[in-house]
Short mmCIF file of C-alpha atoms and ligand atoms in Angstrom, two decimals:
data_model
loop_
_atom_site.label_atom_id
_atom_site.label_comp_id
_atom_site.label_asym_id
_atom_site.label_seq_id
_atom_site.Cartn_x
_atom_site.Cartn_y
_atom_site.Cartn_z
CA MET A 1 -21.74 -15.42 -2.45
CA SER A 2 -22.92 -11.84 -2.47
CA ILE A 3 -20.41 -9.05 -2.68
CA VAL A 4 -23.03 -6.36 -2.91
CA PRO A 5 -23.41 -4.40 0.32
CA GLU A 6 -26.92 -3.04 0.94
CA SER A 7 -28.83 -2.61 -2.29
CA ASP A 8 -28.97 -4.99 -5.23
CA ARG A 9 -26.59 -2.84 -7.27
CA PRO A 10 -22.85 -2.33 -7.01
CA ASN A 11 -22.01 0.67 -4.93
CA PRO A 12 -20.18 3.13 -7.18
CA TYR A 13 -19.62 5.55 -4.31
CA SER A 14 -17.13 3.39 -2.50
CA ALA A 15 -13.88 4.48 -0.94
CA TYR A 16 -12.14 3.51 -4.16
CA GLY A 17 -13.67 6.11 -6.44
CA ALA A 18 -16.57 6.54 -8.79
CA HIS A 19 -16.05 3.17 -10.42
CA GLY A 20 -15.29 1.25 -7.27
CA SER A 21 -12.80 -1.52 -7.74
CA VAL A 22 -12.48 -4.25 -10.35
CA LEU A 23 -11.57 -7.83 -9.54
CA VAL A 24 -9.30 -9.06 -12.34
CA LEU A 25 -8.99 -12.83 -12.77
CA ASN A 26 -6.43 -14.68 -14.86
CA SER A 27 -7.22 -18.39 -14.97
CA GLY A 28 -4.48 -20.68 -16.23
CA SER A 29 -4.58 -24.45 -16.57
CA SER A 30 -3.26 -25.01 -13.02
CA SER A 31 -3.32 -21.52 -11.53
CA LEU A 32 -5.57 -18.60 -10.75
CA LYS A 33 -4.11 -15.12 -10.42
CA TYR A 34 -6.28 -12.35 -9.06
CA GLN A 35 -5.94 -8.69 -8.36
CA LEU A 36 -8.37 -6.16 -6.92
CA VAL A 37 -7.61 -2.96 -8.79
CA ASN A 38 -8.63 0.66 -8.44
CA PRO A 39 -9.32 1.48 -12.10
CA VAL A 40 -8.81 5.20 -11.51
CA GLY A 41 -5.78 5.47 -9.23
CA GLY A 42 -4.29 2.32 -10.71
CA GLU A 43 -3.12 0.72 -7.49
CA ALA A 44 -3.53 -2.97 -6.71
CA ILE A 45 -5.64 -2.99 -3.55
CA ALA A 46 -4.98 -6.69 -3.00
CA ALA A 47 -3.55 -9.50 -5.10
CA GLY A 48 -2.98 -13.21 -4.92
CA THR A 49 -2.42 -16.50 -6.64
CA VAL A 50 -3.72 -20.01 -6.29
CA GLU A 51 -1.20 -22.44 -7.73
CA ARG A 52 -1.14 -26.17 -8.41
CA ILE A 53 -4.87 -26.42 -8.98
CA GLY A 54 -5.97 -30.01 -9.58
CA GLU A 55 -2.49 -31.47 -9.25
CA SER A 56 -2.65 -34.98 -7.92
CA GLY A 57 -0.20 -36.82 -5.68
CA SER A 58 1.31 -35.47 -2.53
CA SER A 59 1.56 -31.85 -3.67
CA THR A 60 -1.07 -29.51 -2.35
CA GLY A 61 -2.22 -26.21 -3.74
CA ILE A 62 -0.56 -22.99 -2.65
CA VAL A 63 -2.61 -19.88 -1.96
CA THR A 64 -0.94 -16.52 -1.45
CA HIS A 65 -2.76 -13.29 -0.73
CA THR A 66 -1.23 -9.85 -0.33
CA PHE A 67 -3.11 -6.98 1.27
CA ALA A 68 -1.85 -3.81 2.93
CA GLY A 69 1.77 -4.90 2.60
CA ASN A 70 1.21 -8.28 4.29
CA ARG A 71 1.61 -11.54 2.41
CA THR A 72 -0.23 -14.62 3.64
CA ARG A 73 0.63 -18.09 2.35
CA ARG A 74 -1.39 -21.28 2.81
CA GLU A 75 -1.00 -24.83 1.58
CA LEU A 76 -4.40 -26.36 0.90
CA GLU A 77 -6.06 -28.95 -1.30
CA VAL A 78 -7.30 -27.23 -4.47
CA PRO A 79 -9.03 -29.84 -6.62
CA ASP A 80 -10.49 -27.47 -9.22
CA HIS A 81 -10.96 -23.86 -10.32
CA GLY A 82 -14.21 -23.52 -8.36
CA GLU A 83 -12.41 -24.34 -5.14
CA ALA A 84 -9.53 -22.04 -6.15
CA LEU A 85 -11.86 -19.07 -6.47
CA ARG A 86 -13.71 -20.01 -3.27
CA LEU A 87 -10.37 -20.01 -1.43
CA ALA A 88 -9.38 -16.67 -2.95
CA LEU A 89 -12.70 -15.11 -1.89
CA GLY A 90 -12.19 -16.62 1.56
CA MET A 91 -8.83 -14.83 1.77
CA PHE A 92 -10.57 -11.51 1.07
CA ASP A 93 -13.06 -12.25 3.86
CA GLU A 94 -10.43 -13.32 6.34
CA ILE A 95 -7.50 -11.03 5.57
CA GLY A 96 -9.11 -8.21 3.68
CA PRO A 97 -10.34 -6.13 2.17
CA ARG A 98 -13.88 -7.40 2.57
CA LEU A 99 -15.27 -7.47 -0.96
CA ALA A 100 -18.60 -6.10 0.24
CA ASP A 101 -16.70 -2.96 1.31
CA ALA A 102 -14.62 -2.68 -1.84
CA GLY A 103 -17.43 -1.53 -4.10
CA ILE A 104 -16.75 -4.14 -6.78
CA TYR A 105 -17.90 -2.65 -10.04
CA ALA A 106 -17.06 -5.59 -12.31
CA VAL A 107 -15.08 -8.79 -12.58
CA GLY A 108 -12.59 -8.75 -15.45
CA HIS A 109 -11.40 -11.97 -17.07
CA ARG A 110 -8.22 -12.18 -19.05
CA VAL A 111 -8.95 -14.42 -22.04
CA VAL A 112 -6.08 -15.49 -24.25
CA HIS A 113 -7.75 -16.11 -27.62
CA GLY A 114 -10.61 -14.07 -29.02
CA GLY A 115 -10.04 -15.25 -32.60
CA ALA A 116 -11.49 -12.94 -35.24
CA GLU A 117 -14.66 -12.70 -33.11
CA PHE A 118 -13.63 -10.18 -30.49
CA SER A 119 -11.88 -6.90 -31.20
CA GLY A 120 -12.54 -5.36 -27.79
CA PRO A 121 -13.73 -6.13 -24.27
CA VAL A 122 -17.20 -7.62 -23.99
CA VAL A 123 -19.70 -7.98 -21.16
CA VAL A 124 -20.10 -11.71 -20.57
CA ASP A 125 -23.39 -13.54 -21.05
CA ASP A 126 -24.07 -17.19 -21.87
CA ASP A 127 -23.62 -16.55 -25.58
CA VAL A 128 -20.20 -14.96 -25.04
CA VAL A 129 -19.08 -17.96 -22.97
CA ASP A 130 -20.18 -20.27 -25.80
CA ARG A 131 -18.30 -18.18 -28.35
CA ILE A 132 -15.11 -18.24 -26.27
CA GLU A 133 -15.48 -21.98 -25.89
CA ALA A 134 -15.89 -22.34 -29.66
CA LEU A 135 -12.39 -20.85 -29.98
CA VAL A 136 -10.79 -23.65 -27.95
CA PRO A 137 -9.40 -25.37 -31.09
CA LEU A 138 -7.33 -22.22 -31.73
CA ALA A 139 -5.98 -22.09 -28.17
CA PRO A 140 -6.25 -25.58 -26.67
CA LEU A 141 -3.65 -24.76 -24.00
CA HIS A 142 -5.33 -21.57 -22.75
CA ASN A 143 -9.01 -21.02 -23.56
CA PRO A 144 -10.39 -24.06 -21.65
CA ALA A 145 -9.03 -22.70 -18.36
CA ASN A 146 -10.29 -19.21 -19.23
CA VAL A 147 -13.79 -20.57 -19.87
CA GLN A 148 -13.71 -22.55 -16.64
CA GLY A 149 -12.62 -19.45 -14.72
CA ILE A 150 -15.48 -17.41 -16.16
CA ARG A 151 -18.05 -20.12 -15.37
CA VAL A 152 -17.08 -20.50 -11.72
CA ALA A 153 -16.73 -16.75 -11.20
CA ARG A 154 -20.19 -16.09 -12.63
CA GLU A 155 -21.58 -18.71 -10.27
CA LEU A 156 -19.84 -17.35 -7.19
CA LEU A 157 -19.99 -13.64 -8.01
CA GLY A 158 -23.29 -13.33 -9.83
CA ASP A 159 -24.17 -9.86 -8.55
CA VAL A 160 -21.81 -7.83 -10.73
CA PRO A 161 -21.08 -7.67 -14.45
CA HIS A 162 -18.33 -9.89 -15.81
CA VAL A 163 -16.19 -8.68 -18.69
CA ALA A 164 -13.91 -10.70 -20.97
CA VAL A 165 -10.77 -8.90 -22.13
CA PHE A 166 -8.88 -10.64 -24.91
CA ASP A 167 -5.13 -10.85 -25.45
CA THR A 168 -5.76 -10.83 -29.18
CA ALA A 169 -8.21 -7.90 -29.35
CA PHE A 170 -5.77 -5.04 -29.97
CA PHE A 171 -4.26 -6.89 -32.91
CA GLN A 172 -7.58 -7.33 -34.69
CA ALA A 173 -6.66 -3.97 -36.24
CA LEU A 174 -3.61 -5.46 -37.99
CA PRO A 175 -3.62 -4.98 -41.77
CA ALA A 176 -4.36 -8.08 -43.86
CA GLU A 177 -0.81 -8.21 -45.23
CA ALA A 178 0.49 -8.59 -41.66
CA TYR A 179 -1.98 -11.18 -40.46
CA THR A 180 -2.18 -13.38 -43.58
CA TYR A 181 0.01 -16.48 -43.83
CA ALA A 182 1.11 -17.33 -47.36
CA ILE A 183 -0.57 -20.73 -47.48
CA ASP A 184 -3.48 -22.14 -49.49
CA ARG A 185 -6.25 -19.61 -48.92
CA GLU A 186 -9.09 -22.17 -48.82
CA ILE A 187 -7.44 -24.23 -46.10
CA ALA A 188 -6.53 -21.08 -44.19
CA ARG A 189 -10.11 -19.81 -44.32
CA GLU A 190 -11.69 -23.11 -43.43
CA HIS A 191 -9.51 -23.57 -40.34
CA ASP A 192 -9.11 -19.92 -39.23
CA VAL A 193 -5.37 -20.11 -39.90
CA ARG A 194 -4.02 -16.57 -39.71
CA ARG A 195 -2.00 -14.45 -37.35
CA TYR A 196 -3.86 -13.04 -34.33
CA GLY A 197 -1.12 -11.67 -32.05
CA PHE A 198 -1.13 -11.82 -28.24
CA HIS A 199 -0.19 -9.69 -25.21
CA GLY A 200 -2.43 -7.09 -26.89
CA THR A 201 -3.58 -5.57 -23.61
CA SER A 202 0.05 -4.89 -22.69
CA HIS A 203 1.09 -3.56 -26.11
CA GLN A 204 -1.89 -1.21 -26.23
CA TYR A 205 -1.36 -0.04 -22.65
CA VAL A 206 2.37 0.60 -23.14
CA ALA A 207 1.91 2.44 -26.46
CA GLY A 208 -0.69 4.66 -24.77
CA LYS A 209 1.40 5.13 -21.63
CA VAL A 210 4.41 6.23 -23.72
CA ALA A 211 2.30 9.01 -25.20
CA ARG A 212 0.97 10.10 -21.79
CA VAL A 213 4.45 10.12 -20.24
CA LEU A 214 5.80 12.22 -23.13
CA GLY A 215 2.79 14.54 -23.15
CA ARG A 216 2.13 13.63 -26.78
CA ARG A 217 -0.90 12.32 -28.64
CA VAL A 218 -0.70 8.58 -29.32
CA GLN A 219 -1.89 9.38 -32.88
CA ASP A 220 1.38 11.25 -33.48
CA LEU A 221 3.79 8.54 -32.36
CA ASN A 222 5.37 5.52 -34.04
CA THR A 223 6.35 3.05 -31.34
CA ILE A 224 8.00 -0.35 -31.19
CA VAL A 225 6.86 -2.15 -28.04
CA LEU A 226 9.03 -5.00 -26.78
CA HIS A 227 7.09 -7.04 -24.23
CA LEU A 228 9.81 -9.29 -22.84
CA GLY A 229 8.51 -11.53 -20.09
CA ASN A 230 8.57 -15.29 -19.85
CA GLY A 231 6.43 -15.07 -22.98
CA ALA A 232 7.76 -12.37 -25.29
CA SER A 233 6.42 -10.40 -28.22
CA ALA A 234 7.17 -7.29 -30.23
CA SER A 235 4.80 -4.91 -31.96
CA ALA A 236 5.04 -2.00 -34.35
CA VAL A 237 2.38 0.61 -33.54
CA ARG A 238 1.70 3.55 -35.83
CA GLY A 239 -0.45 6.29 -34.29
CA GLY A 240 -1.92 3.87 -31.76
CA VAL A 241 -2.80 1.26 -34.40
CA PRO A 242 -0.74 -1.95 -34.71
CA VAL A 243 0.91 -2.58 -38.07
CA ASP A 244 2.62 -5.84 -37.11
CA THR A 245 3.32 -8.09 -34.15
CA SER A 246 5.57 -11.07 -33.64
CA MET A 247 3.16 -13.68 -32.24
CA GLY A 248 0.97 -15.47 -34.74
CA MET A 249 -1.94 -17.90 -34.77
CA THR A 250 -0.69 -18.94 -31.33
CA PRO A 251 1.83 -17.35 -28.93
CA LEU A 252 4.56 -19.65 -30.30
CA GLU A 253 5.68 -17.47 -33.20
CA GLY A 254 8.23 -14.69 -33.08
CA LEU A 255 10.83 -13.90 -30.44
CA VAL A 256 12.88 -16.40 -28.48
CA MET A 257 11.04 -16.80 -25.15
CA GLY A 258 11.53 -18.38 -21.74
CA THR A 259 10.41 -21.83 -22.91
CA ARG A 260 9.14 -21.23 -26.49
CA SER A 261 11.24 -21.42 -29.62
CA GLY A 262 9.65 -18.49 -31.40
CA ASP A 263 10.24 -18.46 -35.19
CA ILE A 264 11.38 -21.78 -36.58
CA ASP A 265 11.28 -23.45 -39.98
CA PRO A 266 8.01 -25.45 -39.86
CA ALA A 267 9.83 -28.26 -41.65
CA VAL A 268 11.65 -28.94 -38.35
CA VAL A 269 8.33 -30.35 -37.17
CA PHE A 270 8.02 -32.67 -40.19
CA HIS A 271 11.64 -33.72 -39.79
CA LEU A 272 11.27 -34.62 -36.10
CA ALA A 273 7.96 -36.38 -36.70
CA ARG A 274 9.48 -38.49 -39.48
CA ASN A 275 12.94 -39.10 -38.07
CA ALA A 276 12.60 -38.88 -34.28
CA GLY A 277 9.14 -40.49 -34.21
CA MET A 278 7.76 -37.62 -32.15
CA SER A 279 3.98 -37.25 -31.88
CA ILE A 280 2.15 -33.97 -32.44
CA ASP A 281 1.67 -33.58 -28.68
CA GLU A 282 5.36 -34.20 -28.02
CA LEU A 283 6.31 -31.64 -30.64
CA ASP A 284 3.85 -29.16 -29.14
CA THR A 285 5.46 -29.66 -25.72
CA LEU A 286 8.97 -29.45 -27.19
CA LEU A 287 8.39 -26.10 -28.91
CA ASN A 288 6.17 -24.50 -26.24
CA LYS A 289 7.66 -25.81 -23.01
CA ARG A 290 11.16 -27.20 -23.60
CA SER A 291 12.64 -24.68 -26.03
CA GLY A 292 13.65 -21.03 -25.93
CA MET A 293 16.07 -20.03 -23.17
CA LEU A 294 15.24 -23.19 -21.21
CA GLY A 295 16.03 -25.46 -24.14
CA LEU A 296 19.24 -23.61 -24.98
CA SER A 297 20.65 -23.07 -21.49
CA GLY A 298 18.70 -25.17 -18.99
CA VAL A 299 17.14 -22.12 -17.31
CA ASN A 300 14.35 -19.76 -18.40
CA ASP A 301 14.82 -17.06 -15.77
CA PHE A 302 17.17 -14.28 -16.88
CA ARG A 303 18.55 -13.86 -13.34
CA GLU A 304 19.74 -17.47 -13.38
CA LEU A 305 20.95 -17.06 -16.96
CA ARG A 306 23.11 -14.10 -15.91
CA GLN A 307 24.63 -16.18 -13.13
CA LEU A 308 25.48 -18.98 -15.57
CA ILE A 309 27.03 -16.52 -18.04
CA ASP A 310 29.09 -14.96 -15.25
CA ASP A 311 30.23 -18.47 -14.28
CA GLY A 312 31.51 -19.01 -17.83
CA ASP A 313 28.73 -21.28 -19.15
CA ASP A 314 29.00 -21.34 -22.97
CA ASP A 315 25.44 -22.57 -23.56
CA ALA A 316 24.05 -19.70 -21.49
CA ALA A 317 26.19 -17.19 -23.39
CA LEU A 318 24.93 -18.57 -26.72
CA ALA A 319 21.33 -18.50 -25.48
CA PHE A 320 21.70 -14.81 -24.64
CA ASP A 321 23.18 -14.10 -28.08
CA VAL A 322 20.39 -16.00 -29.88
CA TYR A 323 17.79 -14.09 -27.85
CA VAL A 324 19.31 -10.70 -28.64
CA HIS A 325 19.93 -11.54 -32.31
CA ARG A 326 16.23 -12.37 -32.85
CA LEU A 327 15.12 -9.27 -30.99
CA THR A 328 17.40 -6.94 -32.92
CA LYS A 329 16.16 -8.45 -36.18
CA TYR A 330 12.58 -7.61 -35.19
CA VAL A 331 13.52 -4.06 -34.21
CA GLY A 332 15.09 -3.59 -37.65
CA ALA A 333 12.12 -5.12 -39.43
CA TYR A 334 9.64 -2.96 -37.53
CA ALA A 335 11.72 0.17 -38.11
CA ALA A 336 11.48 -0.56 -41.83
CA LEU A 337 7.71 -1.08 -41.61
CA LEU A 338 7.17 2.11 -39.62
CA GLY A 339 9.57 4.26 -41.64
CA ARG A 340 10.16 6.47 -38.61
CA VAL A 341 10.54 5.20 -35.05
CA ASP A 342 9.83 7.73 -32.32
CA VAL A 343 10.02 5.35 -29.37
CA ILE A 344 11.23 1.86 -28.53
CA ALA A 345 9.59 0.79 -25.26
CA PHE A 346 10.86 -2.13 -23.19
CA THR A 347 8.36 -3.76 -20.84
CA ALA A 348 7.55 -6.91 -18.75
CA GLY A 349 9.88 -8.92 -16.47
CA VAL A 350 12.98 -8.99 -18.67
CA GLY A 351 12.34 -5.71 -20.49
CA GLU A 352 11.83 -3.76 -17.25
CA ASN A 353 14.64 -5.36 -15.24
CA ASP A 354 17.43 -6.63 -17.46
CA ALA A 355 19.66 -3.73 -18.47
CA ALA A 356 22.05 -6.07 -20.31
CA VAL A 357 19.33 -7.20 -22.72
CA ARG A 358 18.30 -3.59 -23.42
CA ALA A 359 21.90 -2.50 -24.02
CA ALA A 360 22.64 -5.49 -26.26
CA VAL A 361 19.53 -5.01 -28.44
CA CYS A 362 20.36 -1.37 -29.11
CA ALA A 363 24.14 -1.84 -29.48
CA GLY A 364 25.46 -0.89 -32.91
CA LEU A 365 22.26 0.86 -34.00
CA GLU A 366 23.67 4.41 -33.64
CA ASN A 367 23.50 4.92 -37.40
CA PHE A 368 19.76 4.38 -37.16
CA GLY A 369 19.51 6.97 -34.38
CA ILE A 370 19.02 4.30 -31.72
CA ALA A 371 21.24 4.05 -28.63
CA VAL A 372 21.14 3.45 -24.89
CA ASP A 373 22.89 5.66 -22.33
CA ALA A 374 24.77 3.41 -19.87
CA ASP A 375 23.93 5.38 -16.70
CA ARG A 376 20.28 5.92 -17.61
CA ASN A 377 19.98 2.25 -18.51
CA ALA A 378 21.46 1.16 -15.18
CA ALA A 379 19.11 3.39 -13.13
CA ARG A 380 15.96 1.81 -11.74
CA GLY A 381 12.47 3.22 -11.39
CA GLY A 382 9.16 3.49 -13.22
CA GLU A 383 8.65 4.95 -16.68
CA ARG A 384 11.93 6.39 -17.89
CA ILE A 385 13.96 7.38 -20.92
CA ILE A 386 17.24 5.48 -21.25
CA SER A 387 18.51 6.83 -24.59
CA PRO A 388 21.08 9.66 -24.79
CA ASP A 389 19.82 13.16 -25.56
CA TRP A 390 21.21 13.10 -29.13
CA ALA A 391 19.33 9.95 -30.17
CA LYS A 392 16.54 10.39 -32.74
CA THR A 393 14.58 7.51 -31.26
CA LEU A 394 13.65 7.60 -27.58
CA VAL A 395 14.40 4.31 -25.88
CA MET A 396 12.20 3.90 -22.83
CA VAL A 397 11.37 1.48 -20.04
CA VAL A 398 7.63 1.45 -19.38
CA PRO A 399 6.34 -1.00 -16.76
CA THR A 400 3.31 -2.81 -18.08
CA MET A 401 0.19 -2.97 -15.90
CA GLU A 402 -2.01 -5.53 -17.55
CA GLU A 403 -4.43 -5.86 -14.62
CA LEU A 404 -5.00 -2.11 -14.55
CA ALA A 405 -5.48 -2.05 -18.32
CA ILE A 406 -8.01 -4.89 -18.00
CA ALA A 407 -9.78 -3.10 -15.14
CA ARG A 408 -10.08 0.09 -17.17
CA GLN A 409 -11.40 -1.81 -20.18
CA CYS A 410 -13.98 -3.47 -17.90
CA VAL A 411 -15.33 -0.10 -16.80
CA GLU A 412 -15.48 1.11 -20.40
CA ALA A 413 -17.30 -2.06 -21.50
CA VAL A 414 -19.89 -1.78 -18.71
CA ASP A 415 -20.26 1.96 -18.53
CA GLY A 416 -19.33 3.05 -22.04
CA ARG A 417 -16.91 5.63 -20.69
CA GLU A 418 -13.47 5.82 -19.15
CA PRO A 419 -13.14 5.31 -15.40
CA THR A 420 -13.41 8.54 -13.47
CA ALA A 421 -12.53 9.63 -9.98
CA ALA A 422 -15.20 12.24 -9.49
CA VAL A 423 -18.83 11.27 -9.17
CA THR A 424 -21.25 13.74 -10.64
CA THR A 425 -24.85 13.19 -9.77
CA GLY A 426 -27.96 14.32 -11.50
P1 AMP B 501 6.89 -11.81 -16.75
O1 AMP B 501 6.43 -12.93 -17.62
O2 AMP B 501 6.68 -10.47 -17.33
O3 AMP B 501 6.41 -11.93 -15.33
O4 AMP B 501 8.49 -11.96 -16.66
C1 AMP B 501 9.08 -13.03 -15.95
C2 AMP B 501 10.54 -13.11 -16.33
O5 AMP B 501 11.18 -11.84 -16.10
C3 AMP B 501 11.35 -14.08 -15.48
O6 AMP B 501 11.28 -15.39 -15.99
C4 AMP B 501 12.75 -13.53 -15.59
O7 AMP B 501 13.38 -14.08 -16.74
C5 AMP B 501 12.56 -12.05 -15.83
N1 AMP B 501 12.92 -11.21 -14.68
C6 AMP B 501 12.18 -10.90 -13.61
N2 AMP B 501 12.88 -10.12 -12.75
C7 AMP B 501 14.09 -9.94 -13.29
C8 AMP B 501 15.27 -9.23 -12.90
N3 AMP B 501 15.34 -8.53 -11.77
N4 AMP B 501 16.33 -9.27 -13.74
C9 AMP B 501 16.28 -9.96 -14.90
N5 AMP B 501 15.20 -10.64 -15.32
C10 AMP B 501 14.12 -10.63 -14.54
#
């Protein structure tokens, strides 16, 4: 399918600015999320999801597409990722905007694991696809779907550059003492066992956004970023460079998450294998999919958790306390690593929306210069400061925009410069 209008080159002079628009794709094992983004203005021009890809039985796939404030939903058979992308492109044709009119500059692919290979976005060629595939042993749950997504997208949208943007890339700058596990160094080296960190696009974006909102240089700020979504991670960022993050070789380490345990004594795995007869795959599923808030309370969505707590459910109350306890411990640890904390930034689904979590994490930290103002914390909106005026550390809510961050990185990877609104010729 061609998305190039008249010539054989993408039209950079489209209605969406000098760098047109970027189609950002996020391919999961059974889903495809897509967003057409203006990399300059930042708005999502259109967005959608294809869910239940390849699921057998009576369930069919679900395609949703939102454009110009209208949401369209279809139930269709979606046997594989190729069909998922074909359906998504069909939605653009039918509902809009027509991709040939959108001046697509690049297709950006979110890739979970870049190992130690990729420390920034990279324009995709066959070699890059092979290198991402070679990292599958490090991310068996994520990278296969990412590779599949890239393959089908390159087939269907061959006219424009494709760029891979890695969740791990930002954290390639971690110091060795933060990314090294204290295990036998030969085994670690041979099997690439080290910490990589994830959600890097979000942590980098939020740390940069904090600086822009405050009118400061990112180089001058020490920031703790708390990305609290269904997956959750914390990072300590000094002058724009990460000094530690909570996720490790995989996204399982660190904070308590929607369905992941986060930090746990690894001997729990040996114990359950020996005494409960659980296989490696069962243990993987237990810790990644049946633990965290879901394992503790039966629900992984904080809106449902709140309801349970309000209804007097003790398990839900304990789950909330475990979640906050872990988070507060990380804030303290990262404050110690940074020495001085200028900003704590909450982001992602829970961080942006759940005032109770934000208040609980910061409660009792007044002696460290950290506090939350109740009224500011209860207010809603975009980027905002929620700490009282006297606090030494600014506590902020900063909505993450991973698709925009990916789109901007795509333009930089292709063009070697930041996206711009104005086109200068000559
Ligand atoms: P994310 O992974 O960033 O999309 O975050 C998804 C999670 O955010 C959900 O599972 C909920 O736990 C949480 N969330 C979303 N909206 C709200 C809300 N209004 N209040 C509390 N939690 C929310």
